[in-house]
Coordinates of C-alpha atoms in Angstrom, one line a residue:
Chain P
M1 CA -0.2 0.2 0.2
D2 CA 0.7 3.3 -0.8
F3 CA 2.0 6.0 1.5
G4 CA -1.0 8.1 0.7
P5 CA -3.9 5.8 1.5
H6 CA -2.1 4.3 4.4
L7 CA -2.2 7.6 6.1
M8 CA -5.7 8.3 5.1
L9 CA -6.3 4.8 6.8
A10 CA -4.0 6.0 10.1
A11 CA -6.1 9.2 10.0
I12 CA -9.6 7.6 10.1
E13 CA -8.7 5.7 12.9
G14 CA -7.1 8.4 14.9
A15 CA -10.6 10.2 14.3
V16 CA -12.7 7.5 15.4
A17 CA -10.2 7.4 18.6
A18 CA -10.4 10.9 19.2
A19 CA -14.0 10.8 18.6
V20 CA -14.9 8.2 21.3
L21 CA -12.0 9.5 23.6
A22 CA -13.4 13.0 23.7
L23 CA -16.4 11.2 25.1
T24 CA -15.1 9.4 27.6
A25 CA -12.5 11.9 28.7
L26 CA -15.2 14.6 29.2
G27 CA -16.7 12.2 31.7
L28 CA -13.6 12.2 33.7
S29 CA -13.4 16.1 32.9
L30 CA -16.4 16.8 34.5
V31 CA -16.4 14.7 37.5
F32 CA -12.9 16.4 38.0
G33 CA -13.8 19.7 37.5
V34 CA -17.2 19.9 39.5
M35 CA -16.0 17.5 42.6
R36 CA -12.7 17.8 41.9
V37 CA -11.9 14.1 42.6
V38 CA -10.1 11.7 40.2
N39 CA -12.0 8.5 39.8
V40 CA -10.0 5.5 38.6
A41 CA -12.8 3.5 38.0
H42 CA -13.8 5.7 35.1
G43 CA -12.6 3.0 32.4
E44 CA -14.4 0.4 33.7
F45 CA -17.8 2.4 33.4
F46 CA -16.4 2.6 29.8
M47 CA -15.9 -1.0 30.1
L48 CA -19.4 -1.7 31.3
G49 CA -21.3 0.6 28.6
A50 CA -19.6 -2.0 26.5
V51 CA -20.7 -5.0 27.9
L52 CA -24.2 -3.9 28.7
A53 CA -24.8 -3.1 25.2
W54 CA -23.7 -6.8 24.4
A55 CA -26.1 -8.0 26.7
V56 CA -29.0 -5.8 26.1
A57 CA -28.3 -6.4 22.1
H58 CA -29.1 -10.2 22.9
L59 CA -32.0 -9.8 24.9
V60 CA -34.0 -7.6 22.8
P61 CA -35.7 -9.7 20.2
G62 CA -36.3 -8.3 16.6
P63 CA -33.4 -6.7 14.0
A64 CA -30.2 -5.9 15.3
W65 CA -30.8 -2.2 14.8
A66 CA -33.4 -2.4 17.3
G67 CA -31.2 -3.9 20.3
Y68 CA -28.5 -1.6 19.7
L69 CA -30.8 1.6 19.4
A70 CA -32.2 0.0 23.5
A71 CA -28.9 -0.7 24.7
L72 CA -27.7 2.9 23.3
V73 CA -30.0 4.2 26.0
L74 CA -30.4 1.7 28.6
A75 CA -26.7 1.0 28.9
P76 CA -25.7 4.7 29.9
L77 CA -28.7 5.0 32.3
L78 CA -27.6 1.8 34.1
V79 CA -24.0 2.6 33.9
G80 CA -25.2 6.1 35.4
L81 CA -27.6 4.6 38.2
L82 CA -24.7 2.3 39.3
A83 CA -22.3 5.7 39.3
A84 CA -25.1 7.4 41.2
A85 CA -24.9 4.7 43.9
A86 CA -21.4 4.0 43.9
D87 CA -20.9 8.2 44.9
W88 CA -24.1 7.9 47.3
V89 CA -22.5 4.3 48.8
V90 CA -18.7 4.8 49.0
L91 CA -17.3 8.4 47.9
K92 CA -20.0 10.4 50.1
R93 CA -18.5 8.6 52.7
V94 CA -14.8 9.5 52.3
Q95 CA -16.3 13.2 52.1
Y96 CA -14.8 13.4 48.4
D97 CA -10.9 13.7 49.8
P98 CA -8.9 13.7 46.9
E99 CA -6.8 10.8 48.1
R100 CA -9.1 8.3 49.9
T101 CA -11.2 9.2 46.9
I102 CA -8.2 7.6 44.3
V103 CA -7.9 4.8 46.8
A104 CA -11.8 4.0 46.9
T105 CA -12.1 4.1 43.3
I106 CA -9.0 1.9 42.7
G107 CA -11.2 -0.7 44.7
L108 CA -14.2 0.0 42.9
L109 CA -12.2 -0.8 39.4
Y110 CA -11.2 -4.0 40.5
I111 CA -15.1 -4.9 42.0
L112 CA -16.8 -3.6 38.7
Q113 CA -13.6 -5.4 36.2
Q114 CA -13.7 -9.0 38.4
A115 CA -17.7 -8.9 39.0
T116 CA -17.9 -8.8 35.1
L117 CA -15.4 -11.5 34.5
M118 CA -17.4 -13.6 36.6
A119 CA -20.7 -12.5 35.1
Y120 CA -19.6 -12.4 31.9
G121 CA -17.1 -14.7 31.4
P122 CA -13.3 -13.6 30.0
E123 CA -14.3 -13.6 26.3
A124 CA -14.4 -11.3 23.8
R125 CA -17.8 -10.5 21.9
P126 CA -18.5 -8.7 19.0
V127 CA -22.1 -6.7 19.0
A128 CA -23.5 -6.1 15.4
A129 CA -23.6 -2.4 14.3
P130 CA -27.3 -1.5 14.2
F131 CA -27.2 -1.5 10.3
D132 CA -24.7 -3.3 7.4
A133 CA -22.1 -1.2 7.0
R134 CA -22.7 -2.0 3.2
I135 CA -25.7 -0.2 2.8
A136 CA -24.2 3.1 3.6
L137 CA -21.5 4.4 0.9
P138 CA -20.5 7.8 1.7
W139 CA -16.9 6.9 0.8
P140 CA -16.0 7.7 -2.6
E141 CA -17.2 11.0 -2.7
W142 CA -14.9 11.9 0.7
G143 CA -11.5 11.2 -0.2
P144 CA -9.3 12.0 -3.3
E145 CA -9.8 10.2 -6.2
G146 CA -8.0 6.6 -6.6
L147 CA -7.4 6.0 -3.2
V148 CA -10.8 4.2 -2.7
L149 CA -10.2 2.0 -5.2
T150 CA -6.8 0.9 -3.4
W151 CA -8.6 -0.5 -1.0
P152 CA -12.8 -1.5 -1.2
W153 CA -12.5 -3.8 1.4
G154 CA -12.2 -0.9 4.1
L155 CA -15.1 1.1 2.1
G156 CA -17.7 -1.6 4.6
T157 CA -16.2 -0.6 8.3
T158 CA -15.5 3.3 7.4
A159 CA -19.4 3.7 7.5
W160 CA -20.2 2.7 10.9
K161 CA -16.7 4.5 12.0
L162 CA -18.3 7.8 10.7
V163 CA -21.2 7.0 12.7
V164 CA -19.3 6.9 15.6
I165 CA -17.4 10.3 14.8
A166 CA -20.4 12.2 14.3
A167 CA -22.5 10.5 17.3
A168 CA -19.4 11.4 19.4
A169 CA -19.4 14.9 17.8
L170 CA -23.3 15.9 18.5
L171 CA -22.7 14.5 22.3
V172 CA -20.1 16.4 23.3
A173 CA -21.7 19.3 21.6
L174 CA -24.9 18.4 23.8
V175 CA -22.6 18.7 26.6
F176 CA -21.1 22.0 25.9
V177 CA -24.9 23.4 25.8
L178 CA -25.7 21.3 28.9
V179 CA -23.0 22.8 31.5
Q180 CA -22.6 26.5 29.3
R181 CA -26.1 27.1 28.9
S182 CA -28.4 25.2 31.3
R183 CA -30.3 26.0 34.5
A184 CA -28.5 22.6 35.2
G185 CA -25.3 23.5 34.3
L186 CA -25.0 26.4 35.8
V187 CA -26.0 24.9 39.2
M188 CA -22.9 22.8 38.4
R189 CA -20.7 25.1 37.5
A190 CA -21.8 27.2 40.8
T191 CA -20.8 23.9 43.1
Q192 CA -17.5 24.0 41.0
F193 CA -16.8 27.5 41.9
D194 CA -17.5 27.3 45.6
R195 CA -19.1 24.2 47.5
E196 CA -20.2 26.2 50.5
T197 CA -21.6 29.4 49.1
A198 CA -23.5 27.0 47.0
Q199 CA -24.7 24.8 49.6
A200 CA -25.4 28.2 51.4
F201 CA -27.7 29.0 48.3
G202 CA -29.8 26.4 48.3
I203 CA -27.9 23.9 45.8
P204 CA -28.3 20.4 46.9
V205 CA -24.6 20.1 46.8
A206 CA -24.8 16.5 47.6
R207 CA -27.2 15.5 44.7
V208 CA -25.1 17.5 42.2
F209 CA -22.5 15.3 42.8
A210 CA -24.2 12.3 42.6
L211 CA -25.6 13.7 39.2
T212 CA -22.2 14.6 38.3
F213 CA -20.6 11.7 39.0
A214 CA -23.4 9.4 37.1
L215 CA -23.4 11.8 34.0
G216 CA -19.6 11.4 33.8
A217 CA -19.9 7.5 33.8
A218 CA -22.9 7.6 31.5
L219 CA -20.8 9.5 28.8
A220 CA -17.9 7.1 29.2
A221 CA -20.8 4.1 28.8
I222 CA -22.0 5.6 25.8
G223 CA -18.1 5.6 24.5
G224 CA -18.3 1.8 25.4
V225 CA -21.4 1.3 23.6
L226 CA -20.4 3.5 20.2
V227 CA -16.9 1.2 20.1
V228 CA -18.3 -1.9 20.7
P229 CA -19.1 -2.7 16.8
I230 CA -15.7 -1.8 16.1
Q231 CA -13.7 -3.5 18.9
Q232 CA -15.4 -6.3 20.8
A233 CA -16.3 -6.3 24.2
H234 CA -14.2 -7.5 26.8
Y235 CA -14.0 -7.2 30.8
L236 CA -10.3 -5.7 30.3
M237 CA -11.1 -3.3 27.8
G238 CA -11.6 -0.7 30.5
G239 CA -7.8 0.0 30.5
D240 CA -6.7 1.9 27.8
P241 CA -9.6 4.3 27.9
L242 CA -8.8 5.4 31.5
L243 CA -5.3 5.9 30.4
L244 CA -5.6 7.8 27.3
S245 CA -8.8 9.9 29.1
F246 CA -6.0 10.7 32.5
I247 CA -3.8 11.8 29.6
V248 CA -6.4 13.9 27.7
V249 CA -7.5 15.8 31.0
I250 CA -4.2 16.3 32.5
I251 CA -2.8 17.5 28.7
G252 CA -5.9 19.6 28.0
G253 CA -6.0 20.9 31.5
L254 CA -7.8 19.6 34.9
G255 CA -11.2 21.0 34.8
S256 CA -11.1 22.6 31.3
L257 CA -13.8 20.9 29.5
R258 CA -12.6 22.5 26.1
G259 CA -9.1 21.5 26.7
T260 CA -10.3 18.0 26.9
V261 CA -11.9 18.2 24.1
V262 CA -8.7 20.0 22.2
A263 CA -6.1 17.5 23.6
A264 CA -8.3 14.3 22.8
I265 CA -8.6 15.3 19.3
L266 CA -4.9 15.6 19.4
I267 CA -3.9 12.5 21.6
G268 CA -6.3 10.5 19.3
M269 CA -5.3 11.3 16.2
S270 CA -1.5 11.0 16.7
D271 CA -2.1 7.9 18.6
G272 CA -3.8 6.7 16.0
I273 CA -1.1 7.8 13.5
V274 CA 1.9 6.8 15.5
S275 CA -0.2 3.2 16.5
V276 CA -0.2 2.6 12.6
F277 CA 3.2 3.9 11.2
F278 CA 4.9 2.8 14.4
S279 CA 4.2 0.2 17.5
P280 CA 0.9 1.1 19.8
T281 CA 3.4 0.6 22.9
L282 CA 5.5 3.7 21.5
A283 CA 3.0 5.5 21.4
K284 CA 1.5 4.8 24.7
I285 CA 4.7 5.0 25.9
L286 CA 5.5 8.3 24.6
A287 CA 1.6 9.7 25.9
T288 CA 2.7 8.6 29.5
L289 CA 5.9 10.3 29.9
L290 CA 4.5 13.4 28.4
V291 CA 1.6 13.5 31.1
A292 CA 4.2 13.1 33.7
F293 CA 6.0 16.0 32.4
V294 CA 3.1 18.2 31.6
L295 CA 2.2 17.6 35.6
I296 CA 5.6 18.4 36.5
F297 CA 6.0 21.6 34.4
R298 CA 3.2 23.0 33.4
P299 CA 0.6 21.5 35.7
Q300 CA -2.0 23.5 34.5
G301 CA -2.1 22.0 31.1
L302 CA -3.2 23.4 27.8
Y303 CA -6.3 25.3 28.8
G304 CA -6.1 25.3 32.7
T305 CA -6.4 28.1 35.1
R306 CA -5.3 26.3 38.3
A307 CA -2.7 23.4 38.7
A308 CA -3.8 19.8 39.9
Chain J
M1 CA 8.3 12.0 78.3
T2 CA 11.8 10.2 78.1
G3 CA 11.0 7.7 80.7
R4 CA 7.6 6.4 78.4
D5 CA 9.7 6.8 75.3
R6 CA 12.3 4.5 76.1
S7 CA 9.6 2.0 77.7
G8 CA 7.7 2.3 74.5
G9 CA 11.4 1.8 72.7
T10 CA 11.9 -1.5 74.5
R11 CA 8.5 -3.0 74.0
A12 CA 8.6 -1.7 70.5
W13 CA 11.9 -3.9 69.6
G14 CA 10.4 -6.6 71.9
L15 CA 7.5 -7.0 69.8
T16 CA 9.5 -6.8 66.5
V17 CA 12.0 -9.4 67.7
A18 CA 8.9 -11.8 68.8
V19 CA 7.6 -11.8 65.8
L20 CA 10.6 -12.2 63.6
A21 CA 11.9 -15.0 66.1
A22 CA 8.4 -16.6 65.7
L23 CA 8.7 -16.7 62.2
A24 CA 12.0 -18.4 62.7
A25 CA 10.6 -21.1 64.9
M26 CA 8.4 -21.7 62.5
W27 CA 10.8 -22.8 59.9
P28 CA 11.4 -26.5 60.5
L29 CA 7.6 -26.9 61.1
L30 CA 5.8 -25.5 58.6
P31 CA 5.6 -28.1 55.1
D32 CA 7.4 -27.4 51.9
Y33 CA 4.5 -25.4 50.3
N34 CA 4.0 -23.3 52.9
Q35 CA 7.3 -22.4 53.1
I36 CA 7.6 -21.1 49.2
T37 CA 4.3 -19.5 49.9
L38 CA 5.1 -17.8 53.3
A39 CA 9.0 -17.3 51.7
R40 CA 7.1 -15.1 48.9
V41 CA 5.0 -13.2 51.4
M42 CA 7.8 -12.1 53.2
V43 CA 9.7 -10.6 50.5
F44 CA 6.4 -8.8 49.4
A45 CA 6.3 -7.7 52.9
I46 CA 9.7 -6.3 52.7
F47 CA 8.4 -4.3 49.2
A48 CA 5.8 -3.0 51.5
I49 CA 8.0 -2.1 54.2
G50 CA 9.4 0.1 51.5
Y51 CA 5.9 1.5 50.7
N52 CA 5.5 2.2 54.1
I53 CA 8.4 4.5 54.5
L54 CA 6.8 6.8 52.1
F55 CA 3.1 6.4 51.9
G56 CA 2.5 5.3 56.0
Y57 CA 6.1 7.4 57.8
T58 CA 6.3 10.6 55.1
G59 CA 2.7 10.6 53.9
L60 CA 3.4 10.3 50.0
L61 CA 0.7 7.7 47.9
S62 CA 2.7 7.2 45.1
L63 CA 0.9 4.6 42.3
G64 CA 4.2 3.5 41.1
H65 CA 6.1 1.3 43.0
A66 CA 5.8 -1.3 40.9
L67 CA 8.4 0.4 38.9
F68 CA 11.3 0.4 41.4
F69 CA 10.0 -3.5 42.5
A70 CA 10.6 -4.3 38.5
A71 CA 14.0 -2.3 38.6
G72 CA 14.9 -4.5 41.0
L73 CA 14.0 -7.6 39.7
Y74 CA 15.6 -6.8 36.2
A75 CA 18.7 -5.6 37.5
A76 CA 19.4 -8.9 39.6
G77 CA 18.0 -10.8 36.6
L78 CA 19.5 -9.5 33.7
G79 CA 22.7 -8.6 36.0
A80 CA 22.3 -12.3 36.3
R81 CA 21.5 -13.5 32.5
D82 CA 23.7 -11.2 30.7
G83 CA 26.1 -10.1 33.1
G84 CA 26.9 -13.6 34.8
L85 CA 26.4 -11.8 38.3
T86 CA 25.9 -14.3 41.5
A87 CA 23.3 -13.8 44.0
V88 CA 24.8 -11.3 46.2
P89 CA 26.3 -8.7 43.7
A90 CA 23.1 -9.4 41.6
F91 CA 21.0 -8.5 45.2
L92 CA 22.9 -5.2 45.5
A93 CA 22.7 -4.5 41.8
G94 CA 18.5 -4.6 42.4
I95 CA 19.0 -2.7 45.7
L96 CA 21.1 0.2 43.6
A97 CA 18.9 -0.3 40.5
G98 CA 15.8 0.2 43.0
A99 CA 17.1 3.4 44.8
G100 CA 18.8 5.2 41.4
L101 CA 15.5 4.7 40.0
A102 CA 13.7 6.3 43.2
A103 CA 15.8 9.0 43.8
G104 CA 15.5 10.1 39.4
V105 CA 11.7 9.5 39.6
G106 CA 11.2 11.5 42.8
A107 CA 13.4 14.3 41.8
L108 CA 10.8 15.0 39.1
A109 CA 7.5 13.6 40.8
L110 CA 8.6 15.5 43.8
R111 CA 7.7 18.8 41.8
T112 CA 4.0 18.1 41.9
A113 CA 2.1 17.0 45.5
G114 CA -1.0 15.2 46.4
V115 CA -3.1 14.1 43.4
A116 CA -0.3 15.2 40.6
F117 CA 2.2 13.0 42.6
M118 CA 0.1 10.4 42.5
I119 CA -0.5 10.5 38.8
V120 CA 3.1 11.1 38.1
T121 CA 4.4 8.0 39.5
L122 CA 1.7 6.1 38.1
M123 CA 2.8 7.8 34.5
F124 CA 6.4 6.8 35.0
A125 CA 5.5 2.9 36.3
Q126 CA 3.8 2.6 33.2
A127 CA 5.8 4.0 30.9
G128 CA 8.3 1.5 32.8
Y129 CA 6.0 -1.4 31.8
L130 CA 5.5 -0.6 28.4
A131 CA 9.4 0.0 28.2
L132 CA 9.7 -3.6 29.2
L133 CA 7.0 -5.0 26.9
Y134 CA 8.2 -2.6 24.0
F135 CA 12.0 -4.2 24.1
N136 CA 10.9 -7.7 24.6
E137 CA 13.7 -9.6 22.6
W138 CA 15.7 -8.0 25.9
T139 CA 13.6 -8.5 28.3
R140 CA 11.2 -11.2 26.9
G141 CA 8.0 -8.9 27.9
D142 CA 5.2 -10.5 29.5
E143 CA 6.5 -14.1 28.8
G144 CA 9.7 -13.3 31.3
F145 CA 13.0 -15.3 31.6
N146 CA 14.1 -17.9 33.8
L147 CA 17.4 -16.8 36.1
P148 CA 20.2 -19.3 35.5
A149 CA 20.7 -21.8 38.5
A150 CA 24.3 -20.5 38.8
S151 CA 23.1 -17.6 40.0
R152 CA 21.0 -18.4 42.6
T153 CA 23.6 -19.8 45.2
V154 CA 24.3 -18.4 48.4
L155 CA 27.7 -19.4 50.3
G156 CA 27.2 -22.8 47.6
L157 CA 24.2 -23.3 48.9
E158 CA 20.9 -23.7 46.5
L159 CA 18.6 -21.0 46.6
A160 CA 15.9 -23.1 44.7
G161 CA 15.0 -25.5 48.0
A162 CA 12.1 -25.0 49.8
D163 CA 14.1 -24.9 52.8
M164 CA 16.6 -22.3 52.0
R165 CA 13.8 -20.1 50.2
Y166 CA 12.3 -19.5 53.8
G167 CA 15.6 -19.0 55.4
T168 CA 16.5 -16.7 52.9
A169 CA 13.2 -14.9 53.0
L170 CA 13.6 -14.8 56.4
A171 CA 16.7 -13.2 57.0
L172 CA 16.2 -10.5 54.1
F173 CA 12.5 -9.7 56.0
A174 CA 14.5 -9.8 59.6
L175 CA 17.0 -7.3 58.0
A176 CA 15.0 -5.1 56.3
T177 CA 12.2 -5.2 59.2
L178 CA 15.1 -3.8 62.1
I179 CA 16.1 -1.5 59.2
A180 CA 12.7 -0.1 59.0
T181 CA 12.1 -0.1 62.8
W182 CA 15.7 2.1 63.4
L183 CA 14.2 4.3 60.9
A184 CA 11.1 5.3 62.0
R185 CA 12.8 5.7 65.5
S186 CA 15.7 8.0 64.5
P187 CA 15.8 11.8 63.8
L188 CA 15.0 10.9 59.9
G189 CA 12.0 9.3 60.9
R190 CA 10.8 11.8 63.2
V191 CA 11.2 14.7 60.6
M192 CA 9.2 11.8 58.3
V193 CA 6.4 12.0 60.2
A194 CA 6.4 15.7 60.7
V195 CA 6.6 16.1 57.0
R196 CA 3.5 13.8 56.9
E197 CA 1.0 16.0 59.7
N198 CA 2.2 19.1 58.4
E199 CA 4.8 20.0 56.4
A200 CA 4.8 23.7 56.3
R201 CA 5.4 23.3 59.9
A202 CA 8.6 21.2 59.4
A203 CA 9.5 23.5 56.9
M204 CA 9.2 26.6 59.1
L205 CA 11.0 24.8 62.3
G206 CA 14.4 24.8 59.5
Y207 CA 13.5 21.4 58.1
D208 CA 14.6 21.1 54.6
T209 CA 11.4 19.0 54.0
G210 CA 12.4 18.6 50.4
R211 CA 15.7 16.7 50.9
V212 CA 13.6 14.9 53.4
K213 CA 10.9 13.6 51.2
L214 CA 13.4 12.6 48.5
A215 CA 15.5 10.9 50.8
A216 CA 12.0 9.0 51.7
V217 CA 11.4 8.2 47.8
T218 CA 14.9 7.1 47.6
I219 CA 15.3 4.6 50.6
S220 CA 11.7 3.3 49.9
G221 CA 13.0 2.4 46.3
A222 CA 15.9 0.8 47.9
F223 CA 13.8 -1.4 49.8
S224 CA 11.4 -2.1 46.7
G225 CA 14.4 -2.6 44.5
A226 CA 15.8 -5.3 47.6
A227 CA 12.1 -6.8 47.5
G228 CA 12.0 -7.6 43.7
A229 CA 15.7 -8.5 43.3
A230 CA 14.7 -11.4 46.2
Y231 CA 11.8 -12.1 44.5
G232 CA 13.6 -13.1 41.0
L233 CA 16.4 -14.6 43.0
I234 CA 14.4 -17.1 45.3
D235 CA 11.9 -17.8 42.5
G236 CA 14.2 -17.4 39.8
Y237 CA 11.7 -16.0 37.5
A238 CA 11.8 -12.5 36.1
G239 CA 8.9 -10.8 33.8
A240 CA 7.4 -7.6 33.1
T241 CA 3.8 -8.3 35.3
F242 CA 5.7 -7.5 38.2
A243 CA 6.0 -3.8 36.5
S244 CA 2.3 -3.5 35.5
V245 CA -0.4 -1.3 38.1
Q246 CA -1.2 -4.1 39.8
Y247 CA 2.3 -4.6 41.6
S248 CA 1.5 -0.8 42.3
I249 CA -1.4 -1.6 43.5
L250 CA -1.3 -4.3 46.0
P251 CA 1.6 -2.7 48.3
L252 CA -1.0 -0.3 48.6
L253 CA -3.2 -2.3 49.4
W254 CA -1.0 -4.6 52.1
V255 CA 0.2 -0.9 53.9
L256 CA -3.5 0.4 54.1
V257 CA -4.7 -3.1 55.5
G258 CA -2.2 -3.6 57.8
G259 CA -1.7 -0.4 59.1
A260 CA 0.2 2.4 57.6
G261 CA 2.9 4.2 59.6
T262 CA 3.3 1.0 61.9
V263 CA 6.4 -1.1 61.6
L264 CA 4.5 -4.5 61.3
G265 CA 1.6 -3.1 59.3
P266 CA 3.1 -4.4 56.1
L267 CA 3.7 -7.7 57.2
V268 CA -0.1 -8.2 58.9
G269 CA -1.5 -6.7 55.6
A270 CA 0.5 -8.8 53.0
V271 CA 0.0 -11.9 55.1
F272 CA -3.7 -11.2 55.3
M273 CA -4.1 -10.3 51.9
F274 CA -1.8 -13.4 50.5
Y275 CA -3.9 -15.6 52.1
L276 CA -7.3 -14.1 51.6
I277 CA -6.5 -13.7 47.7
D278 CA -4.9 -17.3 47.9
L279 CA -8.4 -18.5 49.4
T280 CA -10.3 -16.6 47.0
S281 CA -8.5 -17.6 43.9
G282 CA -9.4 -21.4 44.9
L283 CA -13.1 -20.6 44.3
T284 CA -13.2 -18.4 41.2
D285 CA -10.7 -16.6 38.9
A286 CA -12.1 -12.9 40.2
Y287 CA -10.0 -13.5 42.8
M288 CA -9.1 -9.4 42.2
L289 CA -12.2 -8.6 43.4
V290 CA -11.4 -9.2 47.3
A291 CA -8.8 -7.0 46.8
G292 CA -11.2 -4.2 45.6
A293 CA -13.7 -5.1 47.9
V294 CA -11.0 -5.1 50.8
L295 CA -10.0 -1.6 49.6
V296 CA -13.1 -0.2 49.7
L297 CA -13.8 -1.7 53.0
V298 CA -10.6 -0.6 54.4
T299 CA -11.4 3.1 53.0
L300 CA -14.8 3.3 54.1
F301 CA -14.2 1.6 57.6
A302 CA -10.6 1.3 58.8
P303 CA -8.5 4.0 57.3
R304 CA -5.8 2.9 60.0
G305 CA -5.5 -0.8 59.1
I306 CA -5.4 -3.3 61.1
M307 CA -2.5 -2.9 63.1
G308 CA -3.3 1.0 63.4
E309 CA -6.4 0.2 64.9
V310 CA -4.6 -1.6 67.5
R311 CA -2.2 0.7 68.5
R312 CA -5.5 3.4 68.8
R313 CA -7.7 0.9 70.9
V314 CA -5.1 -1.4 72.9
A315 CA -1.3 -0.4 72.7
R316 CA -0.5 3.2 72.1
W317 CA 3.1 2.3 72.7
L318 CA 3.2 -0.2 69.3
P319 CA 5.7 1.1 66.7

């Protein structure tokens, strides 16, 4: 294969990775921004989204798209409920102390991951995309001529991948509208700005925290549902999204939603491209070291206003 | 004040020596299987002692100690395999690797604090783990490699037998415990606790808290490297799994369960968790579920850990 098509392929992979990553990392960023805690179990919510998508798709009778659509609604809802319960039972009781929360969410990570292993098993299972990828072929008009003909087999998956990118972009936009334009967002920002004053003004801070935690987890779960037709559902699949979300949130600047999205596109694209041309392991080594040095020398990240 | 302190000191040393004597007394009584298991637990307890110096005494929570354990493991392992080192030099190489890497990581990571410190250590450890996988021609990656038999003899005695494994692990554990007990009661140990309790106040009193923290990281790394090297030499195996994030979480778990900032906590936590996980892994593949559940429960209900609770309720003098 020539360099051009290769790069195209890498760019599409990168764009899909970036889109899903933006969604997942936005959840982590929201939780950190409002609650000032790091949720180490975030990747497991992503994994649960994918695994629940498999379960729902199998329970719902009828065509594949019906099951998938049901999963797209049910999986984030269930994961959100679970997260709200975890917030209520665990995080609230350690009073959102940053260090104790990290330790507790590490525990939560293992509980969710290992419970999934018990209930779902160690197999990786595929979930069919809601429509046969060959139906939609917007591809030939998209790329420069000649490239398309090089790999006709790539067209099928591409259709669903474009849907993933569009859906993720739409959801990211929705989150921005929610946080910056809606009343609920105003309440969240007030809580983020000053917890005690917000409480004094009658904002139910405990409920805001539970809902924020649920929303963050649900965003990760949607990421999992979107990605599962491309990448099979497996109980260990939460590790990479967690690591990459961490990287993105830190490089973007802790607590800055805009920074998170910019960094997700940056990291997702470059991770996709470096992974295709070099080795995925090398890409991850570089990214983890980048995070460490950003935290050490520029703790406010790209857009953050304060240090971690 | 001094009188109470001195009597506390006698009792503290007495308890430590009694526990070590009990472990020695069990040596001839245990069947082979338990000797091998307990030898492993004691090596992990050395790792936990190292972790406790940083987390329990100095109050710095690292999520990257697998890096220092693996540094010791690979320095000893590669030294034995490619450098032809014998057991003692390989062990010393492990300590040096652990301490050196910890000093380097510490110098960088200590520019941050709190949550950022946790994440920076996590990221360095993750980069180290991935590097072990990346250079798998040399490190054999996840698959790992066996140490040459020639490197696993001390004074002409083979380390491979169950008897010798237990004896070696016990000797090293005893040494580590005595050093840690002494350190905890030394002036440096006291300043470490002062940094944990209130860093600003310790700095105001004229202590160079930056250097104290760096010393704590380095000593902690030396213990972790020693544990890694001992593990490699006693078990005869080195693999990248020991650098994975799980081996950064486990020492945290052992110390939290056993009691952060207590001398015997690391041993108690390692024994408790090891046998609990051993018991569960007979029942299910999902044995790490127990580790997760214990982490959450300890955080919620017993943040002081087992020995910490004993100290609070029964014996205030506990080291």
